[in-house]
PDB file of C-alpha atoms and ligand atoms in Angstrom:
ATOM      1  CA  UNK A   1      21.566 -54.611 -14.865  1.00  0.00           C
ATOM      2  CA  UNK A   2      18.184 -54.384 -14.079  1.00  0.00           C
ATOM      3  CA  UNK A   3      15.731 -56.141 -10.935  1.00  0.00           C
ATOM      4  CA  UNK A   4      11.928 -55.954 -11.108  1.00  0.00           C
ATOM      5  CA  UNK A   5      10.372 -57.074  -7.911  1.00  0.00           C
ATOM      6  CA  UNK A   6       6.775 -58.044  -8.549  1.00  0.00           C
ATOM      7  CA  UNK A   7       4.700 -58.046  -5.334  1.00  0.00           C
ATOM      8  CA  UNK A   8       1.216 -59.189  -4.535  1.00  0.00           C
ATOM      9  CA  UNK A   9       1.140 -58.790  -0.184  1.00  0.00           C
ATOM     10  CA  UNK A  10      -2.118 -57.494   0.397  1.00  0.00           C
ATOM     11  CA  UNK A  11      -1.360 -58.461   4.299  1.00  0.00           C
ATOM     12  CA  UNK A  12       1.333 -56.161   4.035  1.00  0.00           C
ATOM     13  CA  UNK A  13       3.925 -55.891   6.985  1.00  0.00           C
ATOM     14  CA  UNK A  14       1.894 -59.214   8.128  1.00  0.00           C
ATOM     15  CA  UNK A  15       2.921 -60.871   5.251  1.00  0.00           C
ATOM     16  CA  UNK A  16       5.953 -63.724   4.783  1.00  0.00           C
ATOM     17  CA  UNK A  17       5.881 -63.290   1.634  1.00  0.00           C
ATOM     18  CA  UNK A  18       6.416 -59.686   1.373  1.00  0.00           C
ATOM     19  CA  UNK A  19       9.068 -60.528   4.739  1.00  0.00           C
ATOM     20  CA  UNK A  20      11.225 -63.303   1.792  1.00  0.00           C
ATOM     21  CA  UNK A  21      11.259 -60.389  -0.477  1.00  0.00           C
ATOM     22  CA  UNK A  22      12.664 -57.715   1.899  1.00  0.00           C
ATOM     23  CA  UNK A  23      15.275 -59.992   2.382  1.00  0.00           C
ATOM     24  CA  UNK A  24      15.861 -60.493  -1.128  1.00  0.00           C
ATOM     25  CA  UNK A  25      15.820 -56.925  -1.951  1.00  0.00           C
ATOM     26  CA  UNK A  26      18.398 -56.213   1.085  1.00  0.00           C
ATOM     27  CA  UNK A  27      20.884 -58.668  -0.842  1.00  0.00           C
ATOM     28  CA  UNK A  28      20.581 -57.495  -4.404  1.00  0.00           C
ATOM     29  CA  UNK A  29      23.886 -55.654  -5.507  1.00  0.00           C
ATOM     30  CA  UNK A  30      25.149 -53.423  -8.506  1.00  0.00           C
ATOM     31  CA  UNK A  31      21.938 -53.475  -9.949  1.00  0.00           C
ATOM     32  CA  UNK A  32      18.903 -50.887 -10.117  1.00  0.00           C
ATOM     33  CA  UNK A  33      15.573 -51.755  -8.548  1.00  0.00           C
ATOM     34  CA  UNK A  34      11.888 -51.385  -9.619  1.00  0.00           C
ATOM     35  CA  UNK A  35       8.701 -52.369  -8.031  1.00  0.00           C
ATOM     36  CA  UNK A  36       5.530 -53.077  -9.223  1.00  0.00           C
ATOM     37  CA  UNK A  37       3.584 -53.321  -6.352  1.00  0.00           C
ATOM     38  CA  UNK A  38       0.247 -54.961  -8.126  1.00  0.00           C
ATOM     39  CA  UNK A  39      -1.853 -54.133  -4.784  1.00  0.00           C
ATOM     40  CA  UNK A  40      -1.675 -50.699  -6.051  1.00  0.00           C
ATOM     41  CA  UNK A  41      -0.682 -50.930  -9.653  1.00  0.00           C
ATOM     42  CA  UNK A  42      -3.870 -53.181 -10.959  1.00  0.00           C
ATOM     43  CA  UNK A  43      -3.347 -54.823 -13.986  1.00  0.00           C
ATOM     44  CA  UNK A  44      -6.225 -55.164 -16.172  1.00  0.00           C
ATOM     45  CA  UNK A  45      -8.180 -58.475 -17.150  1.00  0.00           C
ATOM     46  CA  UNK A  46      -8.982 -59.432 -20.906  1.00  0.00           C
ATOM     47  CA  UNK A  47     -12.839 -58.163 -21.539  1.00  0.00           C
ATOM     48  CA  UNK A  48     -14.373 -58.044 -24.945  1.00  0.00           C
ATOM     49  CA  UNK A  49     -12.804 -54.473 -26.410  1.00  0.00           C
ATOM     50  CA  UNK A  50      -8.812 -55.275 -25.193  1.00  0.00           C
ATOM     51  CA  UNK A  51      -9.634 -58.482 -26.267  1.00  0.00           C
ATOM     52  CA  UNK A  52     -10.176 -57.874 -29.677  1.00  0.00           C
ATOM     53  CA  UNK A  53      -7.776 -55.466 -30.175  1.00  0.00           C
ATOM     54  CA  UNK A  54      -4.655 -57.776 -28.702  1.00  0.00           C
ATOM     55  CA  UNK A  55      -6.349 -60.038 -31.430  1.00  0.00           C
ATOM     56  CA  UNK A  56      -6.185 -57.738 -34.071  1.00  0.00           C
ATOM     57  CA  UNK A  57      -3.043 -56.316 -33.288  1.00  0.00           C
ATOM     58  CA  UNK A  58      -0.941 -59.339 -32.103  1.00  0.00           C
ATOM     59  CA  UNK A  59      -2.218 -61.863 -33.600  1.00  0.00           C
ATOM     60  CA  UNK A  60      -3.687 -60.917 -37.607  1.00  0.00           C
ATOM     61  CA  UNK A  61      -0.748 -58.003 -37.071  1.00  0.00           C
ATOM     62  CA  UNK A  62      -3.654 -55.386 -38.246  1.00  0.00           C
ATOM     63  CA  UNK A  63      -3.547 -51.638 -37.632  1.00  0.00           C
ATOM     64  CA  UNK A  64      -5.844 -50.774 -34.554  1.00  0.00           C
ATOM     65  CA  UNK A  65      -7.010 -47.690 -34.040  1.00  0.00           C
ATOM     66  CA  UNK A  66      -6.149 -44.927 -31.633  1.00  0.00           C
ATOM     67  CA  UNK A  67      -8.853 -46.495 -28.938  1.00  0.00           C
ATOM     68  CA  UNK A  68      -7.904 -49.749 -29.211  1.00  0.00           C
ATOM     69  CA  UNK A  69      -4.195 -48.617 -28.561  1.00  0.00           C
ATOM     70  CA  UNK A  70      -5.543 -46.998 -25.302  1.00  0.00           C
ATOM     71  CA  UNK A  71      -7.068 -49.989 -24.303  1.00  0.00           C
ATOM     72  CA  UNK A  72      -4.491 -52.045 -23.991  1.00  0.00           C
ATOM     73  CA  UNK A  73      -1.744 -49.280 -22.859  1.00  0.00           C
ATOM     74  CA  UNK A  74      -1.728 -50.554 -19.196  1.00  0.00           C
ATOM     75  CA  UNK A  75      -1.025 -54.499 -20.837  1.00  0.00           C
ATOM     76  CA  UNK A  76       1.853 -52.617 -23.277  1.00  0.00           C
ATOM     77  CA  UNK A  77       3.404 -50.775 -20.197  1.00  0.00           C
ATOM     78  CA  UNK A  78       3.822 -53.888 -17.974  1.00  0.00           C
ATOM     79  CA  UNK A  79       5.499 -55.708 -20.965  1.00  0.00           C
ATOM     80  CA  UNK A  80       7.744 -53.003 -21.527  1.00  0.00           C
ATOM     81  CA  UNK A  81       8.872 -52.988 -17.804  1.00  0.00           C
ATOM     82  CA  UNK A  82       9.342 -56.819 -17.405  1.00  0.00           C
ATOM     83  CA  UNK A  83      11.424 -56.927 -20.882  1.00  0.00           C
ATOM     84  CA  UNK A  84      13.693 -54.072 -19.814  1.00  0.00           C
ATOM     85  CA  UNK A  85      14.533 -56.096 -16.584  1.00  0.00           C
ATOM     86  CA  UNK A  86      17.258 -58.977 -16.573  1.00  0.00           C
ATOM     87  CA  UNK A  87      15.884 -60.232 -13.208  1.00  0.00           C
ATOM     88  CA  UNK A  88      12.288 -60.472 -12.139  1.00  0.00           C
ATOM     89  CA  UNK A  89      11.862 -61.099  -8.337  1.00  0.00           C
ATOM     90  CA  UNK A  90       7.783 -61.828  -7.538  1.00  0.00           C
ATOM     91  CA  UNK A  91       6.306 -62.970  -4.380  1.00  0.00           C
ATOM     92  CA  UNK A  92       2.612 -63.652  -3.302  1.00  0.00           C
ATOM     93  CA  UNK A  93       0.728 -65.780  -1.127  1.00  0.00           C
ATOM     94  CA  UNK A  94      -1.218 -68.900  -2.255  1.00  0.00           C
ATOM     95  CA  UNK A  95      -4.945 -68.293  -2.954  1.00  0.00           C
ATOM     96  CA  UNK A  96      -7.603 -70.913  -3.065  1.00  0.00           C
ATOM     97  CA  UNK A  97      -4.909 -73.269  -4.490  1.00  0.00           C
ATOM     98  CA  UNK A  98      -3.390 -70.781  -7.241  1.00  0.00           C
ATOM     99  CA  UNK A  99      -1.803 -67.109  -7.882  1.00  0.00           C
ATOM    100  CA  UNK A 100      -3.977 -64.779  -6.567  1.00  0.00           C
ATOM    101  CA  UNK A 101      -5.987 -63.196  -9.723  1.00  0.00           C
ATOM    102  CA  UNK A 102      -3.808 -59.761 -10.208  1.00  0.00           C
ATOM    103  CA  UNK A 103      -0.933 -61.878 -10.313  1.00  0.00           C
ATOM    104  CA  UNK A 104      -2.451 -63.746 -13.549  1.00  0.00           C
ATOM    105  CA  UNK A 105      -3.757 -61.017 -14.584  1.00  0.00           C
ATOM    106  CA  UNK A 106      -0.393 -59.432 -14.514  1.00  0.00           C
ATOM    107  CA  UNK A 107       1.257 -62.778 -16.639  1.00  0.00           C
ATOM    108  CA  UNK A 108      -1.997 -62.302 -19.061  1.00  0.00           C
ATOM    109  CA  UNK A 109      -0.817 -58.779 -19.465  1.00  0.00           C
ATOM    110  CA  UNK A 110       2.935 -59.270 -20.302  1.00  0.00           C
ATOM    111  CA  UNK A 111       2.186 -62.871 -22.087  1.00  0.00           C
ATOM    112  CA  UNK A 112       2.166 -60.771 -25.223  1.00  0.00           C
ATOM    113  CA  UNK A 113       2.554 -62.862 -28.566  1.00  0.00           C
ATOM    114  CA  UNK A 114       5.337 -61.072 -30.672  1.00  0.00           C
ATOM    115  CA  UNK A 115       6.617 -59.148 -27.390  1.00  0.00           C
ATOM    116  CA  UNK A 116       7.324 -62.200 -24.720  1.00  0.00           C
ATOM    117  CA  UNK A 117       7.207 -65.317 -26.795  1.00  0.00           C
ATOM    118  CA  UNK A 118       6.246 -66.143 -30.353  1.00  0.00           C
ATOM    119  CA  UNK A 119       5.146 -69.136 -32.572  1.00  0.00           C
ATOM    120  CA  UNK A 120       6.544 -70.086 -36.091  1.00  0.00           C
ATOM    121  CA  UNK A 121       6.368 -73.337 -37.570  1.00  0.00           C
ATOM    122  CA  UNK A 122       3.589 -74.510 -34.825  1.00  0.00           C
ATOM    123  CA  UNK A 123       6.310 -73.739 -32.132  1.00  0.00           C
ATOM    124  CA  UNK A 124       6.093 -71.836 -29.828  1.00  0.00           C
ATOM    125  CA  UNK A 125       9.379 -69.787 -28.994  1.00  0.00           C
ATOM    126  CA  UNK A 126      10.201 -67.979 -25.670  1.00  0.00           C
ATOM    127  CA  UNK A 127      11.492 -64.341 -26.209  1.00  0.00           C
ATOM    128  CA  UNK A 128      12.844 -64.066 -23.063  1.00  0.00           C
ATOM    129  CA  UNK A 129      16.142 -65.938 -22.922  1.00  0.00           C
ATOM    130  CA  UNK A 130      19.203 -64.889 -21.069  1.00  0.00           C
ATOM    131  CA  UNK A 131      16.570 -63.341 -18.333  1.00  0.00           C
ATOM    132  CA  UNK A 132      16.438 -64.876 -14.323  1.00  0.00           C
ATOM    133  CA  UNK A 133      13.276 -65.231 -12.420  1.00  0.00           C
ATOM    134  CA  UNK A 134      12.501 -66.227  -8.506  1.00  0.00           C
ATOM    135  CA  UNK A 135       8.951 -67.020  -7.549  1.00  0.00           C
ATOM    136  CA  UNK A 136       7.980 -66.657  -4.006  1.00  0.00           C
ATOM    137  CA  UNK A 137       4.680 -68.105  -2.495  1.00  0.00           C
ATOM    138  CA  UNK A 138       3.462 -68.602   1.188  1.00  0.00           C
ATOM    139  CA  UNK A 139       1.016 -71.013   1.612  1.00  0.00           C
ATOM    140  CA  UNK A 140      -1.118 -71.719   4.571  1.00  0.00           C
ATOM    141  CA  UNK A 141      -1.142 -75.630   4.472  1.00  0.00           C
ATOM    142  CA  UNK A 142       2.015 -77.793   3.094  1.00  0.00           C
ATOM    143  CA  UNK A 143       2.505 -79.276  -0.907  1.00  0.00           C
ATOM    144  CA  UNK A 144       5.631 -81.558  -0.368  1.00  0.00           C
ATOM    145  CA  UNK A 145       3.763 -85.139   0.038  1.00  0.00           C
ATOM    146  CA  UNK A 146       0.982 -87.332  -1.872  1.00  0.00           C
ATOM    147  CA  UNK A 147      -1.768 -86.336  -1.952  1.00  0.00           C
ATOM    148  CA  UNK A 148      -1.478 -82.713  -1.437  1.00  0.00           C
ATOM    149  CA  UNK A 149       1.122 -82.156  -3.552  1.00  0.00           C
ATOM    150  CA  UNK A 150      -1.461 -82.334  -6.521  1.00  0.00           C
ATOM    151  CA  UNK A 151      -3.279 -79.258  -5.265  1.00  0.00           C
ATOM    152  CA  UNK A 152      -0.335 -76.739  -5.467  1.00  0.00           C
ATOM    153  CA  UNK A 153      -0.856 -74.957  -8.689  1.00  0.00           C
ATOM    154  CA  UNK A 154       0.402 -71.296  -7.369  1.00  0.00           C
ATOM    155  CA  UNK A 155       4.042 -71.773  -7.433  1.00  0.00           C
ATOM    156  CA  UNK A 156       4.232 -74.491 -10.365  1.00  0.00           C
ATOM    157  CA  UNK A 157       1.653 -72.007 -12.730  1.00  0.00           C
ATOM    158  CA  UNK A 158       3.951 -68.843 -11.755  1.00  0.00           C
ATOM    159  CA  UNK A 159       7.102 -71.121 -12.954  1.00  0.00           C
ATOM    160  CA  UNK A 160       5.818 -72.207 -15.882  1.00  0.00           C
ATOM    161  CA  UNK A 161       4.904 -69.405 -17.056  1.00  0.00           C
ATOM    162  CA  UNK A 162       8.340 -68.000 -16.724  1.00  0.00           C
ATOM    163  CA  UNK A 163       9.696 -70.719 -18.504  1.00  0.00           C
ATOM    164  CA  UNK A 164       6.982 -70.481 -21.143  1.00  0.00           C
ATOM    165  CA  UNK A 165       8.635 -66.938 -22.243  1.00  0.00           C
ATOM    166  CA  UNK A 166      12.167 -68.495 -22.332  1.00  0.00           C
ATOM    167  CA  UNK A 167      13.386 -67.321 -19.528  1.00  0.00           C
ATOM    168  CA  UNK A 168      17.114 -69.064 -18.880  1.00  0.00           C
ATOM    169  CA  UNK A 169      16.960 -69.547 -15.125  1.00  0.00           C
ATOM    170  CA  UNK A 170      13.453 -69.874 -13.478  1.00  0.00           C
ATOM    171  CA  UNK A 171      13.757 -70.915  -9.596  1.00  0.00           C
ATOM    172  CA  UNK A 172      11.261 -71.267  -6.981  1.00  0.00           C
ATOM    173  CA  UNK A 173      10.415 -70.984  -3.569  1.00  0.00           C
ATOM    174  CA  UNK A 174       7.373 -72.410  -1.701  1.00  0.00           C
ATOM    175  CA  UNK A 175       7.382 -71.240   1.609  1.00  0.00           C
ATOM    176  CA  UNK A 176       4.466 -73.800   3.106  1.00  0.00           C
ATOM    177  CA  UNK A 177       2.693 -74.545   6.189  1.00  0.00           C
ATOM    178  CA  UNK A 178       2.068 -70.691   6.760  1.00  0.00           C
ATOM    179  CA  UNK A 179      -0.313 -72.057   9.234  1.00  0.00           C
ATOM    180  CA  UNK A 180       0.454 -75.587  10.048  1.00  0.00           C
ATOM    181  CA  UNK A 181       1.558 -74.670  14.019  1.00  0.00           C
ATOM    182  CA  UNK A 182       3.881 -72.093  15.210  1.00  0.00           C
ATOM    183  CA  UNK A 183       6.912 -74.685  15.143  1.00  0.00           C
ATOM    184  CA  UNK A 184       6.396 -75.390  11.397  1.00  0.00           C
ATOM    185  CA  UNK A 185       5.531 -71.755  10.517  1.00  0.00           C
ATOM    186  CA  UNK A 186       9.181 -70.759  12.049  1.00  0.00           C
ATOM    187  CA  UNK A 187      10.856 -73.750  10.666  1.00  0.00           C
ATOM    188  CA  UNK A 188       9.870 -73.229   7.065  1.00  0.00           C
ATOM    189  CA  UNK A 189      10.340 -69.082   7.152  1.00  0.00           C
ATOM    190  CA  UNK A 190      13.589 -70.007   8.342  1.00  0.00           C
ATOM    191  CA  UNK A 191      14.628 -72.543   5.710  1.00  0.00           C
ATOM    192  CA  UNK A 192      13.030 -70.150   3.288  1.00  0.00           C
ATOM    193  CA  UNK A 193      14.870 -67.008   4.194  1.00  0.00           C
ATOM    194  CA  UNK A 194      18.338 -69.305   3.848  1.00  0.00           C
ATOM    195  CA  UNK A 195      17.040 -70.047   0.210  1.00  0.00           C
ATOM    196  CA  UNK A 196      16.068 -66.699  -0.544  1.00  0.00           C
ATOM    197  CA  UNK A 197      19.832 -65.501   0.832  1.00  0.00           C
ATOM    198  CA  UNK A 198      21.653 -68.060  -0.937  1.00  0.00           C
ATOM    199  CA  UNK A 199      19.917 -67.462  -4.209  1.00  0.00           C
ATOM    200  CA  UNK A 200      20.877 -63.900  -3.863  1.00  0.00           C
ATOM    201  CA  UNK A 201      24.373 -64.434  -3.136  1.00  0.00           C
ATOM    202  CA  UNK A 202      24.298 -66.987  -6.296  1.00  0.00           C
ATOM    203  CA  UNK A 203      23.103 -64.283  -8.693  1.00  0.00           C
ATOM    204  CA  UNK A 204      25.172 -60.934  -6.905  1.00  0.00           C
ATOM    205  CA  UNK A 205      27.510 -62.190  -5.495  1.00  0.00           C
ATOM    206  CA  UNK A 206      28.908 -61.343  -2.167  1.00  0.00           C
TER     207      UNK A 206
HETATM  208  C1  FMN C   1      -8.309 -65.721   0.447  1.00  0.00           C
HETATM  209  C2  FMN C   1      -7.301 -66.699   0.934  1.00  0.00           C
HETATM  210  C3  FMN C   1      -7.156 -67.920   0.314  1.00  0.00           C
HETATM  211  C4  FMN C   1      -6.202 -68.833   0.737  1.00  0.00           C
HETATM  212  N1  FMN C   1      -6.067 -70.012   0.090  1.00  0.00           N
HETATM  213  C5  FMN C   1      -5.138 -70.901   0.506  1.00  0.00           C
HETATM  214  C6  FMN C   1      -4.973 -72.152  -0.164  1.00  0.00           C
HETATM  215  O1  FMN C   1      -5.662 -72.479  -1.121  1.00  0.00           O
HETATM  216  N2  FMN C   1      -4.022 -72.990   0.291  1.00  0.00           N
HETATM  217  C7  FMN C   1      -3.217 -72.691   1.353  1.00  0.00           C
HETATM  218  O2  FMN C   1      -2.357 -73.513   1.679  1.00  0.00           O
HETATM  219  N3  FMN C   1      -3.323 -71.515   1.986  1.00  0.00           N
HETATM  220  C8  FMN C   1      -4.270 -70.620   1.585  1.00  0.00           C
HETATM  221  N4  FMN C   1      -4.394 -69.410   2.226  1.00  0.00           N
HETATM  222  C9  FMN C   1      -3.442 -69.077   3.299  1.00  0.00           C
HETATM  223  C10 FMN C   1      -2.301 -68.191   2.799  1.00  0.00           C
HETATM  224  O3  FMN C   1      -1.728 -68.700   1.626  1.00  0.00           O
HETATM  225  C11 FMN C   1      -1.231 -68.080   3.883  1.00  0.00           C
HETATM  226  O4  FMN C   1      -1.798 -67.449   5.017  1.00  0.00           O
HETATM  227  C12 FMN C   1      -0.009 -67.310   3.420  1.00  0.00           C
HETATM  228  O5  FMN C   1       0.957 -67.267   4.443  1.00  0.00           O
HETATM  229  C13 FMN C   1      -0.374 -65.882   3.027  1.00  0.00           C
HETATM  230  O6  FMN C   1       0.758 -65.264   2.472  1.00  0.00           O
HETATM  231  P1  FMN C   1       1.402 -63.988   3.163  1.00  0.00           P
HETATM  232  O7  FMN C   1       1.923 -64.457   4.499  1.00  0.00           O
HETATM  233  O8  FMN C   1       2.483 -63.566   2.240  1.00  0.00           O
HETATM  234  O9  FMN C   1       0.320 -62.962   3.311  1.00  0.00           O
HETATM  235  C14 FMN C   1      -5.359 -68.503   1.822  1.00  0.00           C
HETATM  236  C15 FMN C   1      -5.510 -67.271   2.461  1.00  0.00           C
HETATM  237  C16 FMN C   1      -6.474 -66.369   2.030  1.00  0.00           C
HETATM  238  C17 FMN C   1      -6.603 -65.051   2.718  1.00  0.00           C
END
C-alpha cells in the first residue's frame, strides 16, 4: 500500500495545516510514504505550447513530438505518482476563498483525460476507483453558517475534484476560524486533530 501526502504550507512550522498533517503522517501504518511538497515541487500551469500538446495528445490521441513530450513531462510525472498511490493525504490553507493556485495547478496537472478519468458515451468516467483521499484546509474565518458558508470553495473544489476522478472514499476536513480569537483557534485545531486521528485509525487501523 501506498500514501501520497500532498502539501501546500508555505507558513511552514507556523502552519495548522501542515501541524493536521504531521499528525496524520504519525498515524499512518504498514504503508510506504511519499511527499510532494508543492512549495518546492511547482507544478506547472497550462500556457499555449503544453496546452496544445495535452490537446493533441489526450484528447485527438495524435502522436506529439519529442518537444511536446517534454513539455508536459512535469504534468505526466505527477499523474504517475498520484495513480501509483492508494491513499492521497493533501493539506493547505484557504486562499482568497479557494485552493491556493499550485494546488490547482497540481489537480490541472494530474486531471489527465485517458490517465485519471475518461468520457465515452458523453459520460464522463472516474479512473480512480478503489483509491481514498483526505483534504485538509485551515481557514482564517469560519464556513459552517448562512451566509458564509457560500464563500468556501477551497475544501468543497479540492473534494470534488477527488470525486470527479472516481475516487471511492473522498473525506474532508475544514479546520476554520484560524483566526476567529484564540479560544476558537484552539477549539477547532483540537476538534480537527481528533478527526484527523480518528480517520487514521479508520483507514490503518490501530
Ligand atoms: C494570502 C492569504 C489569503 C487568505 N485568504 C483567506 C480567505 O479567503 N478566507 C479565510 O478564511 N482565510 C484566509 N486566509 C487565512 C488563512 O487561510 C489562515 O491563516 C490559515 O490558518 C492558513 O493556513 P495555515 O495555518 O496552514 O498556514 C488567507 C491568508 C493568506 C496569507
Amino acid at each position: 500500500m501506498k500514501t501520497l501526502l500532498v502539501k501546500y504550507t508555505p507558513r511552514e512550522e507556523m502552519s495548522n495545516s501542515k501541524k493536521l498533517l504531521d499528525i496524520f503522517r504519525n498515524e499512518i501504518k504498514n504503508s510506504e510514504v511519499e511527499v510532494l511538497d508543492l512549495c518546492i515541487d511547482v507544478p506547472d500551469m497550462f500556457d499555449v505550447e503544453n496546452m496544445s500538446a495535452y490537446i493533441h495528445r489526450n484528447y485527438l490521441k495524435e502522436e506529439i513530438s519529442d518537444a511536446q513530450k517534454k513539455v508536459l513531462a512535469k504534468m505526466d510525472r505527477m499523474t504517475r505518482q498520484i495513480k501509483s498511490a492508494d491513499i492521497v493525504v493533501m493539506a493547505f490553507p484557504m486562499h482568497n476563498f479557494s485552493t491556493p493556485a499550485p494546488v490547482k495547478a497540481w489537480f490541472d496537472s494530474v486531471m489527465l483525460k485517458g490517465q485519471t478519468w475518461d468520457a465515452a458515451d458523453g459520460k464522463y468516467l472516474g479512473l480512480m476507483s478503489g483509491k481514498k483521499a483526505l483534504v485538509i484546509v485551515s481557514s482564517g474565518g469560519l464556513y459552517t453558517k448562512e451566509p458564509m458558508i457560500h464563500w468556501e470553495h477551497a475544501l468543497s473544489l479540492a473534494k470534488v475534484e477527488f470525486q470527479f476522478m472516481g475516487f471511492s472514499d473522498v473525506r474532508g476536513i475544514l479546520n476554520g476560524g484560524m483566526n476567529a480569537g484564540d479560544e476558537i483557534q484552539s477549539e477547532n485545531l483540537l476538534n480537527s486533530l481528533e478527526d484527523v486521528k480518528k480517520i487514521a485509525k479508520e483507514w490503518y487501523g490501530n
